[in-house]
Tab-separated table of C-alpha atoms in Angstrom:
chain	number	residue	atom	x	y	z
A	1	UNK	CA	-5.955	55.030	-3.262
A	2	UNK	CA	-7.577	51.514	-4.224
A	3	UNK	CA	-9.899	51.750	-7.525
A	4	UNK	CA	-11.467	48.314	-6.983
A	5	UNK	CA	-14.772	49.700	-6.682
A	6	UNK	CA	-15.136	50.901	-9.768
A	7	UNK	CA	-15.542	47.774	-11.843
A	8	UNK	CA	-18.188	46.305	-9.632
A	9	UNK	CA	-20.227	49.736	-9.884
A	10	UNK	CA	-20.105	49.617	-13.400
A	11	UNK	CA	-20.850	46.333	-14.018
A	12	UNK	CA	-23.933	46.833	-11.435
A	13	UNK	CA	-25.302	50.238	-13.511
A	14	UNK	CA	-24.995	48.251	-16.735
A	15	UNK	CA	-26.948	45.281	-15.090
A	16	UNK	CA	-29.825	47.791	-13.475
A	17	UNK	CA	-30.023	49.422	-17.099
A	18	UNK	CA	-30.675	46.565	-19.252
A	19	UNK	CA	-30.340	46.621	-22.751
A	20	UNK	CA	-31.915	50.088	-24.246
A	21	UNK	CA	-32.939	49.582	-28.014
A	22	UNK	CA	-30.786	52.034	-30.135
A	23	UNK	CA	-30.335	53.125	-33.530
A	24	UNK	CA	-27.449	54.474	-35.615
A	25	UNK	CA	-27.857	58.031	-36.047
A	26	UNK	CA	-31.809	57.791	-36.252
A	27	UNK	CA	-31.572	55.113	-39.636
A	28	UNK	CA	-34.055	53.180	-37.601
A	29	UNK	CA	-37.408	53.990	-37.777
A	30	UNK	CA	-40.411	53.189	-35.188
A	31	UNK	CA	-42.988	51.058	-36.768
A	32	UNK	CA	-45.330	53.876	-37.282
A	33	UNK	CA	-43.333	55.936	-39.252
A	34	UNK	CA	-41.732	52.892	-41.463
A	35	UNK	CA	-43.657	53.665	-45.338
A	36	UNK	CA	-46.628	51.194	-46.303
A	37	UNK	CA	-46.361	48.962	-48.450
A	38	UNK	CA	-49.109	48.815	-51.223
A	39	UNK	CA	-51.782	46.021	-50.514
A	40	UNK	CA	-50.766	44.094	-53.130
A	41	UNK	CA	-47.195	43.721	-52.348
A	42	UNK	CA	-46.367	40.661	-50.214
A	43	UNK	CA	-46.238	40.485	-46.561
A	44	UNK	CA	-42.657	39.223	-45.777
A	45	UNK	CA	-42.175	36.519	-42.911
A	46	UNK	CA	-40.749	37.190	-39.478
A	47	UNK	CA	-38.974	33.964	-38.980
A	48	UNK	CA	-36.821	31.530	-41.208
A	49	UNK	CA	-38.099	28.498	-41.993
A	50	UNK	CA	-37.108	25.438	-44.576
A	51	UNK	CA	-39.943	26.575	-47.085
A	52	UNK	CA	-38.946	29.866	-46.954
A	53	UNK	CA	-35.052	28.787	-47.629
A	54	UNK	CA	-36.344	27.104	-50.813
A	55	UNK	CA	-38.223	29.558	-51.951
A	56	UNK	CA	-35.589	31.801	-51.621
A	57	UNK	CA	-33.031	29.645	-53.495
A	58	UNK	CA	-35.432	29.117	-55.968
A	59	UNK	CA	-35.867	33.009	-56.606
A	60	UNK	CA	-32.099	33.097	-56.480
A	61	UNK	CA	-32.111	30.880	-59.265
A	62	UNK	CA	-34.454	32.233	-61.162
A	63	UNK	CA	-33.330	36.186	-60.944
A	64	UNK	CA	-31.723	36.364	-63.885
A	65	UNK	CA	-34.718	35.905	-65.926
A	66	UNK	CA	-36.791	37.565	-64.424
A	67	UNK	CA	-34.577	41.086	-64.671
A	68	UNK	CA	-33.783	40.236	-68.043
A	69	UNK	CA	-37.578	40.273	-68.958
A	70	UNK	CA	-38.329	43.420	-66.373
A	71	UNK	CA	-35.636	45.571	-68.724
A	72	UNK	CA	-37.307	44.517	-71.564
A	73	UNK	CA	-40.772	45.586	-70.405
A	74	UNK	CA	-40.151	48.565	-68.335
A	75	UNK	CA	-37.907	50.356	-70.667
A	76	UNK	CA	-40.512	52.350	-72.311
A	77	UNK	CA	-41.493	53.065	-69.126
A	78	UNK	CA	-38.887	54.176	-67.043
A	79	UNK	CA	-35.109	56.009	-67.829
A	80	UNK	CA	-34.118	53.344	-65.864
A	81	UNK	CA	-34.079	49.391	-65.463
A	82	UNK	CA	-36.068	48.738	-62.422
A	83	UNK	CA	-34.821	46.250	-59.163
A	84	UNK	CA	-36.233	43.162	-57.911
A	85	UNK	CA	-35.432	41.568	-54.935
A	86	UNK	CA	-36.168	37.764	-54.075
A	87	UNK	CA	-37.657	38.746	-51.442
A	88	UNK	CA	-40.701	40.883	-52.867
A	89	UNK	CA	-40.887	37.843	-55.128
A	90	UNK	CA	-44.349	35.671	-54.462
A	91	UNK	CA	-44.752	32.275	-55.577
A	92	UNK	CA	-47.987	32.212	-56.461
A	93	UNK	CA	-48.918	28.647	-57.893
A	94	UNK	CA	-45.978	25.483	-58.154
A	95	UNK	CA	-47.030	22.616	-60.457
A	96	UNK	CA	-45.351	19.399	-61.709
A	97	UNK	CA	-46.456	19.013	-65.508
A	98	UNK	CA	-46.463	15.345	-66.121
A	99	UNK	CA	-47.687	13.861	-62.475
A	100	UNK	CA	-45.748	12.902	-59.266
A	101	UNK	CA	-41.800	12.351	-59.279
A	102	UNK	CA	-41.973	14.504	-62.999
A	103	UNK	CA	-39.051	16.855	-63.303
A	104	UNK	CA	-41.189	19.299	-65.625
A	105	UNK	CA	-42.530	22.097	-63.484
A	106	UNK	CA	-44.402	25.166	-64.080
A	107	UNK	CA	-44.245	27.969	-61.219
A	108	UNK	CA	-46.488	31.685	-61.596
A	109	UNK	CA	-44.709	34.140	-59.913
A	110	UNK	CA	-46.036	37.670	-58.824
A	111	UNK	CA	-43.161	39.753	-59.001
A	112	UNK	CA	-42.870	43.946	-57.504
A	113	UNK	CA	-40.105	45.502	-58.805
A	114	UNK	CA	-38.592	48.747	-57.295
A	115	UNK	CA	-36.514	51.772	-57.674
A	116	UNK	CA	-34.510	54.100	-55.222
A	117	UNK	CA	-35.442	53.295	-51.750
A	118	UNK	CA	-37.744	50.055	-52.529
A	119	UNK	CA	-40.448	52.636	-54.213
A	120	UNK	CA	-42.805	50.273	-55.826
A	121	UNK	CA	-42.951	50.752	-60.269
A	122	UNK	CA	-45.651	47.910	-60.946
A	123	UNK	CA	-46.624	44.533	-60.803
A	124	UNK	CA	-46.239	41.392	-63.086
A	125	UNK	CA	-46.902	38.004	-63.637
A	126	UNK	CA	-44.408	35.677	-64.727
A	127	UNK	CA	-44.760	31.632	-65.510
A	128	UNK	CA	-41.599	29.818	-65.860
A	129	UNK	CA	-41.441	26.140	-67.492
A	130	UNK	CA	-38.205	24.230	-65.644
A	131	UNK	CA	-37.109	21.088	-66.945
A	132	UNK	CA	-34.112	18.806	-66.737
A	133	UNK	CA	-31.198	20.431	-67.603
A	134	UNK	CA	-31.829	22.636	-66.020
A	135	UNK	CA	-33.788	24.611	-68.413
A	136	UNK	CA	-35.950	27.913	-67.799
A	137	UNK	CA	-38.348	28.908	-70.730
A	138	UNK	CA	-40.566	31.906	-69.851
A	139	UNK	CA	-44.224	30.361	-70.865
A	140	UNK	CA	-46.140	33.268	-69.972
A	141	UNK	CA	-46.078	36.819	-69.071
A	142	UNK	CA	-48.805	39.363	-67.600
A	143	UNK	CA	-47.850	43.305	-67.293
A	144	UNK	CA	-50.915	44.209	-63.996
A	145	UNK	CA	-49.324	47.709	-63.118
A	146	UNK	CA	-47.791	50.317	-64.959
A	147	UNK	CA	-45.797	53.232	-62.429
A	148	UNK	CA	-47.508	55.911	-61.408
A	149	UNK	CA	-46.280	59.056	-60.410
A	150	UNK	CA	-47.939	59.081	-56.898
A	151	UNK	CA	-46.079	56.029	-55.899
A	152	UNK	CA	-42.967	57.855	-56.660
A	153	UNK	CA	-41.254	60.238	-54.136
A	154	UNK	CA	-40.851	63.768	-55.735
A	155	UNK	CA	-37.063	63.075	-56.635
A	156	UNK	CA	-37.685	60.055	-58.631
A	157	UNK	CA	-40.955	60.913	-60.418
A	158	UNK	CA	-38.154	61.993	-63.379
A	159	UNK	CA	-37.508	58.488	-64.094
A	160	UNK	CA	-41.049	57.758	-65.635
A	161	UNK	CA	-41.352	58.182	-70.052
């Protein structure tokens, strides 16, 4: 019995198909039901771009700082040291200090930390002084949000002092 037809009829059921959008057991979720984001949190970019690579080396660089100063502020806070990802990281003003071609910059961030599952804990300002070196000096710092307990899902609202 010849079983040549099989391939072909295969092939052709896959190609009449298409591609079907799928997710692994449900951990994708439809845009409706994804959770919102609180207006003040940044809207993140759908596409790469060479900015956004800077940025995003610059916030690389300049993570360690910036925990180092959220453990310091949030521990009377929170039971635990909160998370911050580069990416809900906004650069919100980028200076040079002595005029063009100076390497002495200032740069404000607004930073979002987060706990668990990306559940927001507050808001901050941070401005960093970079210089030759390179060196980072934290210039100034502005606490805007405490946590609350209704941004916090049931089994995390534990973590707040």
């Amino acid at each position: 019995m010849n079983k040549s037809w099989i391939a072909p009829l295969l092939i052709s059921v896959m190609l009449l198909l298409g591609q079907q959008p799928c997710s692994a057991n449900g951990l994708v979720q439809p845009q409706s039901e994804a959770p919102s984001r609180s207006e003040s949190e940044p809207k993140l970019p759908d596409q790469d771009s060479r900015e956004l690579m800077y940025k995003d080396t610059l916030m690389l660089f300049l993570l360690p700082y910036i925990e180092k100063k959220m453990a310091e502020i949030y521990a009377p806070l929170l039971t635990i040291t909160p998370t911050v990802y580069p990416y809900l990281v906004e650069v919100t003003e980028m200076k040079r200090v002595n005029g063009f071609r100076r390497f002495d910059f200032l740069i404000t961030l607004n930073i979002h930390p987060t706990v668990g599952p990306h559940l927001s804990v507050g808001e901050d300002t941070m401005t960093f002084r970079i210089t030759p070196g390179p060196k980072v000096k934290l210039e100034s710092f502005k606490h805007l949000r405490d946590p609350r307990k209704s941004d916090l899902t049931p089994n995390y609202q534990n973590i707040l002092r």
